[in-house]
Amino acid sequence: MPIERVLAMASAQVEAESKFEHHIHVCVASGCLSSGSDRVLQALRDEVKGRGLENKVLVKGVGCLGLCAAAPLIAVFPEGTYYQAVKPEDAPEIIDSLGKAPIERLHCPTDRPFFQKQNKIVLENSGYIDPLRIEEYVARGGYQALIEVLTEMSPNAVIEQITLSGLRGRGGGGYPTGLKWTTVAKSPGTLKYIICNADEGDPGAFMDRSVLESDPHRVLEGMAIAAYAVGATRGYVYCRAEYPVAIDRLDKAIKQAKKTGLLGPNVLSTPFSFDVEVRLGAGAFVCGEETALIASIEGKQGRPRHRPPYPAESGLFGYPTLINNVETFANIAPIIRNGGAWFAEIGTRGSHGTKVFALAGKVQYTGLIEVPMGTTLHEIVYEMGGGIPDNRPCKAIQTGGPSGGCIPARFIDLPVDYESLREKGSMMGSGGMIVMDDTSDMVDVARFFMEFCVGESCGKCVPCRVGTAQMNDLLTKIIDGKATKHDIVHLEELCELLRDTSLCGLGQSAPNPVVSTLTHFRQEYLDRLVETDEEAAS
Amino acid sequence: MSPKVRIKTLKIDGRDIGAREDETILQVARENGIQIPTLCHLDGLEPIGACRLCMVEVRGSSRLLPACVTRVEEGMEVTTKSPRLIRHRRMILELLFAERNHVCSVCVVNGKCELQSLAVALGMTQVRTPYRFPRFELDASHPRFVNDHNRCVLCARCVRVCDEIEGAHTWDIMGRGVNGRVITDLNEPWGESNSCTGCGKCVHVCPTGALSEKGTLREDAGKQRDFLPYLTLMREVRR
């Protein structure tokens, strides 16, 4: 029986791991890889082999350890010691120190708020398991939720738990996941699709990449549970081609899952069948928008279309389709394992659970963090992030990428949840968080995001296609010190036009960085204006 | 028509109107003599809701909705003219005029151009937006037709008529955003296109002077579109 085989795989893995006295985890996610962690991994393996310690010391590559600022990172267990900025030459010293006091020179203290304040649900396996081995995922309780769902729960009971959990879409919109699942489940038809949106494109955001690189099976398990709940039989992961490491690991994970009988026809010998394929994006940001994404999978130009009909009713190839983001799917298995009520208790009233943020910009400790909803910006920037380098004052925090806005530092005590961020003119977005200090020029920030939108607008609808280009020109004019007060009026009119009339979310939210900086940092715009002819004459 | 189609009643600009449930706001409005400006829409082609000129207000919805792709609903209250809508429509036209090189006085369809007529109808008296003056070439490689990108508004009517009606799919749009432009085949000169049948439908559905017939000017350059509703109707009858 496949279920017994999976359980046997888990216990065999636990037993195999327990034979080692020391475990060395080397981060091999993209951040650390770019700092040479693959060479560190090799050096450590060679050192262990050279000393004949293969049966005592386990060296393995794992997913993201979080503190990207200190890459490459490694973790030594059972002590739980973290070492930062490790070089291949440090390998002998690290092996020497096993079981002894940590090496001061490389030590990365984990009693910092950066590590202590995190609440890892999505990232629970990140940094612990080798993403290339299904055995390690299973050994940490992976696929148990799928087994439970397939053997003990009805599709409706699954949706009930997701609804109870209060989980909301982690891609940015914050649409209630349970409601979305219900709609797809109720749509008539025997052929339905599941799509995992991994087209993460916000500048500075890398949460989804990290999840896929660190724990790809978690996403597949979430998709399979969703498929069972809504009655789908086929799934696609739409991942941007700029994530080669994530794609490779995902591909391998799908192969392993199929081989183990966790994907494919008659999953775990039940009547439920589910197959997953990976589709690559071709570098268009707008393909993160669901209708454009669907068009792209269908082999058409990645351009959005008018909704309704919503994908839940008529999506991929015209069939009912459930689209959720990577992080949303990553939350599913823990919710099923622990129950929806458990999840609902984490976070705030309107926003439950945790959120993964890619903390970047002017903070001491940049990296990947997972915090309960409702954590304040102050906690994230000053406690977890360690504050601004050189003790400079914080000026603003940008969330939501090109669709979000800049929250001025005076709202630093704002709790991070969907409603609070929206109230201040920004949005949750997919989880990019860029901290800016007093050297940041807010008009320039607005232009940066507008330039991004000009390049990424698909060009289908007029307001977004021409409007973003005109706004970008106006912002450049302001920065060059050639604009008058009339240009500000024109800029604001364009903001309203794009918000009101653009076809998809990209155009509708493209003015947000401009609107939020105009609201909170208007003086910076006004300081750059020149007098109009009439003003000069009077 | 399926016998199951239901009838909905709604209000457009305060008028009580009855409509089939599969009709769009635009269709119903036009049937009742209520004018809503459109540019990318053309009867007989799949609507795409791209030009955003037909945006209307619907009571109870904070968003504006494109009339050409929004179906009627029972009890809907639609407003087709309001200060906000008029402001937005004018601004969209301004953006279009400023996007490429629309110089009416030297255009083959001067006086017969939909963009020009819209500007007159909507009272767009000036373009406040700075002109972008992009540099585009002219493709006159086809023996009978000319493609002048300078006049193109990217409404994709040519793309749709060639795909949906002629079935050749010679036209497509290449590139993104303001850099997008219509192309024939795989960005080859129109005259060298293997798929083009030379039927000229694209020329006649083009709202501006972007696609025109060689040797025509002004009065002769008028576009004949009667074939479209006719073809659509005949196809429906056959079905």
JSON list of C-alpha atoms in Angstrom, two decimals, chain A residues 272-385:
[
{"chain": "A", "resi": 272, "resn": "PHE", "atom": "CA", "xyz": [-8.26, 10.79, -6.74]},
{"chain": "A", "resi": 273, "resn": "SER", "atom": "CA", "xyz": [-5.91, 11.63, -9.63]},
{"chain": "A", "resi": 274, "resn": "PHE", "atom": "CA", "xyz": [-3.85, 14.77, -9.94]},
{"chain": "A", "resi": 275, "resn": "ASP", "atom": "CA", "xyz": [-1.05, 15.67, -12.30]},
{"chain": "A", "resi": 276, "resn": "VAL", "atom": "CA", "xyz": [1.17, 18.75, -12.16]},
{"chain": "A", "resi": 277, "resn": "GLU", "atom": "CA", "xyz": [3.19, 20.42, -14.88]},
{"chain": "A", "resi": 278, "resn": "VAL", "atom": "CA", "xyz": [5.54, 23.39, -14.73]},
{"chain": "A", "resi": 279, "resn": "ARG", "atom": "CA", "xyz": [5.08, 26.21, -17.24]},
{"chain": "A", "resi": 280, "resn": "LEU", "atom": "CA", "xyz": [7.65, 28.97, -17.58]},
{"chain": "A", "resi": 281, "resn": "GLY", "atom": "CA", "xyz": [6.93, 32.64, -18.00]},
{"chain": "A", "resi": 282, "resn": "ALA", "atom": "CA", "xyz": [8.75, 34.65, -20.63]},
{"chain": "A", "resi": 283, "resn": "GLY", "atom": "CA", "xyz": [9.62, 37.64, -18.50]},
{"chain": "A", "resi": 284, "resn": "ALA", "atom": "CA", "xyz": [6.36, 39.57, -18.45]},
{"chain": "A", "resi": 285, "resn": "PHE", "atom": "CA", "xyz": [5.35, 41.01, -15.09]},
{"chain": "A", "resi": 286, "resn": "VAL", "atom": "CA", "xyz": [1.72, 41.29, -16.21]},
{"chain": "A", "resi": 287, "resn": "CYS", "atom": "CA", "xyz": [1.53, 37.48, -16.40]},
{"chain": "A", "resi": 288, "resn": "GLY", "atom": "CA", "xyz": [1.20, 37.54, -12.61]},
{"chain": "A", "resi": 289, "resn": "GLU", "atom": "CA", "xyz": [-2.32, 38.83, -13.30]},
{"chain": "A", "resi": 290, "resn": "GLU", "atom": "CA", "xyz": [-4.53, 35.75, -13.41]},
{"chain": "A", "resi": 291, "resn": "THR", "atom": "CA", "xyz": [-6.20, 36.18, -16.79]},
{"chain": "A", "resi": 292, "resn": "ALA", "atom": "CA", "xyz": [-2.88, 37.10, -18.45]},
{"chain": "A", "resi": 293, "resn": "LEU", "atom": "CA", "xyz": [-1.27, 34.10, -16.76]},
{"chain": "A", "resi": 294, "resn": "ILE", "atom": "CA", "xyz": [-3.99, 31.82, -18.10]},
{"chain": "A", "resi": 295, "resn": "ALA", "atom": "CA", "xyz": [-3.56, 33.25, -21.61]},
{"chain": "A", "resi": 296, "resn": "SER", "atom": "CA", "xyz": [0.16, 32.61, -21.35]},
{"chain": "A", "resi": 297, "resn": "ILE", "atom": "CA", "xyz": [-0.32, 28.95, -20.32]},
{"chain": "A", "resi": 298, "resn": "GLU", "atom": "CA", "xyz": [-2.74, 28.54, -23.24]},
{"chain": "A", "resi": 299, "resn": "GLY", "atom": "CA", "xyz": [0.07, 29.64, -25.53]},
{"chain": "A", "resi": 300, "resn": "LYS", "atom": "CA", "xyz": [-1.43, 33.03, -26.28]},
{"chain": "A", "resi": 301, "resn": "GLN", "atom": "CA", "xyz": [0.01, 36.46, -25.71]},
{"chain": "A", "resi": 302, "resn": "GLY", "atom": "CA", "xyz": [0.23, 37.20, -21.99]},
{"chain": "A", "resi": 303, "resn": "ARG", "atom": "CA", "xyz": [-2.42, 39.89, -21.91]},
{"chain": "A", "resi": 304, "resn": "PRO", "atom": "CA", "xyz": [-5.23, 40.24, -19.37]},
{"chain": "A", "resi": 305, "resn": "ARG", "atom": "CA", "xyz": [-8.87, 40.15, -20.34]},
{"chain": "A", "resi": 306, "resn": "HIS", "atom": "CA", "xyz": [-12.00, 41.59, -18.83]},
{"chain": "A", "resi": 307, "resn": "ARG", "atom": "CA", "xyz": [-13.50, 39.81, -15.81]},
{"chain": "A", "resi": 308, "resn": "PRO", "atom": "CA", "xyz": [-16.18, 38.43, -15.43]},
{"chain": "A", "resi": 309, "resn": "PRO", "atom": "CA", "xyz": [-16.13, 35.64, -16.33]},
{"chain": "A", "resi": 310, "resn": "TYR", "atom": "CA", "xyz": [-13.76, 34.92, -13.48]},
{"chain": "A", "resi": 311, "resn": "PRO", "atom": "CA", "xyz": [-11.33, 32.01, -13.78]},
{"chain": "A", "resi": 312, "resn": "ALA", "atom": "CA", "xyz": [-13.35, 30.15, -11.14]},
{"chain": "A", "resi": 313, "resn": "GLU", "atom": "CA", "xyz": [-16.11, 29.92, -13.72]},
{"chain": "A", "resi": 314, "resn": "SER", "atom": "CA", "xyz": [-14.22, 30.02, -17.03]},
{"chain": "A", "resi": 315, "resn": "GLY", "atom": "CA", "xyz": [-10.46, 29.89, -16.72]},
{"chain": "A", "resi": 316, "resn": "LEU", "atom": "CA", "xyz": [-7.77, 27.80, -18.34]},
{"chain": "A", "resi": 317, "resn": "PHE", "atom": "CA", "xyz": [-8.99, 26.53, -21.75]},
{"chain": "A", "resi": 318, "resn": "GLY", "atom": "CA", "xyz": [-12.44, 27.72, -20.66]},
{"chain": "A", "resi": 319, "resn": "TYR", "atom": "CA", "xyz": [-12.71, 25.34, -17.70]},
{"chain": "A", "resi": 320, "resn": "PRO", "atom": "CA", "xyz": [-13.19, 26.26, -14.03]},
{"chain": "A", "resi": 321, "resn": "THR", "atom": "CA", "xyz": [-9.78, 27.13, -12.61]},
{"chain": "A", "resi": 322, "resn": "LEU", "atom": "CA", "xyz": [-8.44, 27.78, -9.14]},
{"chain": "A", "resi": 323, "resn": "ILE", "atom": "CA", "xyz": [-5.46, 30.13, -9.03]},
{"chain": "A", "resi": 324, "resn": "ASN", "atom": "CA", "xyz": [-3.56, 30.68, -5.82]},
{"chain": "A", "resi": 325, "resn": "ASN", "atom": "CA", "xyz": [-0.14, 32.03, -5.06]},
{"chain": "A", "resi": 326, "resn": "VAL", "atom": "CA", "xyz": [2.84, 29.90, -3.91]},
{"chain": "A", "resi": 327, "resn": "GLU", "atom": "CA", "xyz": [2.65, 31.11, -0.33]},
{"chain": "A", "resi": 328, "resn": "THR", "atom": "CA", "xyz": [-1.10, 30.47, -0.16]},
{"chain": "A", "resi": 329, "resn": "PHE", "atom": "CA", "xyz": [-0.58, 26.84, -1.19]},
{"chain": "A", "resi": 330, "resn": "ALA", "atom": "CA", "xyz": [2.32, 26.58, 1.25]},
{"chain": "A", "resi": 331, "resn": "ASN", "atom": "CA", "xyz": [-0.08, 27.37, 4.10]},
{"chain": "A", "resi": 332, "resn": "ILE", "atom": "CA", "xyz": [-2.57, 24.61, 3.23]},
{"chain": "A", "resi": 333, "resn": "ALA", "atom": "CA", "xyz": [-0.85, 21.51, 4.64]},
{"chain": "A", "resi": 334, "resn": "PRO", "atom": "CA", "xyz": [-0.24, 23.06, 8.11]},
{"chain": "A", "resi": 335, "resn": "ILE", "atom": "CA", "xyz": [-3.87, 24.24, 8.23]},
{"chain": "A", "resi": 336, "resn": "ILE", "atom": "CA", "xyz": [-5.14, 20.72, 7.52]},
{"chain": "A", "resi": 337, "resn": "ARG", "atom": "CA", "xyz": [-2.68, 19.15, 10.00]},
{"chain": "A", "resi": 338, "resn": "ASN", "atom": "CA", "xyz": [-3.49, 21.57, 12.84]},
{"chain": "A", "resi": 339, "resn": "GLY", "atom": "CA", "xyz": [-7.02, 22.59, 11.94]},
{"chain": "A", "resi": 340, "resn": "GLY", "atom": "CA", "xyz": [-8.44, 25.85, 10.67]},
{"chain": "A", "resi": 341, "resn": "ALA", "atom": "CA", "xyz": [-9.13, 27.13, 14.19]},
{"chain": "A", "resi": 342, "resn": "TRP", "atom": "CA", "xyz": [-5.44, 26.92, 15.07]},
{"chain": "A", "resi": 343, "resn": "PHE", "atom": "CA", "xyz": [-4.54, 29.10, 12.09]},
{"chain": "A", "resi": 344, "resn": "ALA", "atom": "CA", "xyz": [-7.33, 31.58, 12.78]},
{"chain": "A", "resi": 345, "resn": "GLU", "atom": "CA", "xyz": [-5.87, 32.30, 16.22]},
{"chain": "A", "resi": 346, "resn": "ILE", "atom": "CA", "xyz": [-2.64, 33.61, 14.73]},
{"chain": "A", "resi": 347, "resn": "GLY", "atom": "CA", "xyz": [-2.58, 37.18, 13.52]},
{"chain": "A", "resi": 348, "resn": "THR", "atom": "CA", "xyz": [-5.24, 39.88, 13.71]},
{"chain": "A", "resi": 349, "resn": "ARG", "atom": "CA", "xyz": [-9.00, 39.87, 13.38]},
{"chain": "A", "resi": 350, "resn": "GLY", "atom": "CA", "xyz": [-9.15, 40.44, 9.65]},
{"chain": "A", "resi": 351, "resn": "SER", "atom": "CA", "xyz": [-5.80, 38.95, 8.66]},
{"chain": "A", "resi": 352, "resn": "HIS", "atom": "CA", "xyz": [-5.02, 35.50, 10.01]},
{"chain": "A", "resi": 353, "resn": "GLY", "atom": "CA", "xyz": [-1.82, 33.52, 10.03]},
{"chain": "A", "resi": 354, "resn": "THR", "atom": "CA", "xyz": [1.63, 34.71, 9.15]},
{"chain": "A", "resi": 355, "resn": "LYS", "atom": "CA", "xyz": [3.18, 36.52, 6.22]},
{"chain": "A", "resi": 356, "resn": "VAL", "atom": "CA", "xyz": [6.59, 36.03, 4.70]},
{"chain": "A", "resi": 357, "resn": "PHE", "atom": "CA", "xyz": [8.40, 39.26, 3.88]},
{"chain": "A", "resi": 358, "resn": "ALA", "atom": "CA", "xyz": [11.52, 39.89, 1.90]},
{"chain": "A", "resi": 359, "resn": "LEU", "atom": "CA", "xyz": [13.09, 42.56, 4.07]},
{"chain": "A", "resi": 360, "resn": "ALA", "atom": "CA", "xyz": [15.38, 44.71, 1.96]},
{"chain": "A", "resi": 361, "resn": "GLY", "atom": "CA", "xyz": [16.78, 48.19, 1.66]},
{"chain": "A", "resi": 362, "resn": "LYS", "atom": "CA", "xyz": [18.36, 50.26, 4.41]},
{"chain": "A", "resi": 363, "resn": "VAL", "atom": "CA", "xyz": [18.27, 47.84, 7.34]},
{"chain": "A", "resi": 364, "resn": "GLN", "atom": "CA", "xyz": [21.09, 46.02, 9.11]},
{"chain": "A", "resi": 365, "resn": "TYR", "atom": "CA", "xyz": [19.67, 42.55, 8.64]},
{"chain": "A", "resi": 366, "resn": "THR", "atom": "CA", "xyz": [18.12, 41.98, 5.26]},
{"chain": "A", "resi": 367, "resn": "GLY", "atom": "CA", "xyz": [16.59, 38.66, 4.43]},
{"chain": "A", "resi": 368, "resn": "LEU", "atom": "CA", "xyz": [13.53, 36.50, 4.57]},
{"chain": "A", "resi": 369, "resn": "ILE", "atom": "CA", "xyz": [11.26, 36.69, 7.61]},
{"chain": "A", "resi": 370, "resn": "GLU", "atom": "CA", "xyz": [7.96, 35.15, 8.52]},
{"chain": "A", "resi": 371, "resn": "VAL", "atom": "CA", "xyz": [5.95, 37.04, 11.12]},
{"chain": "A", "resi": 372, "resn": "PRO", "atom": "CA", "xyz": [2.39, 36.83, 12.44]},
{"chain": "A", "resi": 373, "resn": "MET", "atom": "CA", "xyz": [-0.01, 39.27, 10.79]},
{"chain": "A", "resi": 374, "resn": "GLY", "atom": "CA", "xyz": [-0.31, 42.37, 12.92]},
{"chain": "A", "resi": 375, "resn": "THR", "atom": "CA", "xyz": [3.39, 42.62, 13.74]},
{"chain": "A", "resi": 376, "resn": "THR", "atom": "CA", "xyz": [4.20, 46.33, 13.66]},
{"chain": "A", "resi": 377, "resn": "LEU", "atom": "CA", "xyz": [6.53, 47.95, 11.17]},
{"chain": "A", "resi": 378, "resn": "HIS", "atom": "CA", "xyz": [8.61, 49.09, 14.13]},
{"chain": "A", "resi": 379, "resn": "GLU", "atom": "CA", "xyz": [9.17, 45.52, 15.25]},
{"chain": "A", "resi": 380, "resn": "ILE", "atom": "CA", "xyz": [10.14, 44.49, 11.75]},
{"chain": "A", "resi": 381, "resn": "VAL", "atom": "CA", "xyz": [12.44, 47.41, 10.93]},
{"chain": "A", "resi": 382, "resn": "TYR", "atom": "CA", "xyz": [14.02, 48.24, 14.26]},
{"chain": "A", "resi": 383, "resn": "GLU", "atom": "CA", "xyz": [13.94, 44.98, 16.20]},
{"chain": "A", "resi": 384, "resn": "MET", "atom": "CA", "xyz": [14.15, 42.27, 13.58]},
{"chain": "A", "resi": 385, "resn": "GLY", "atom": "CA", "xyz": [15.91, 44.33, 10.96]}
]
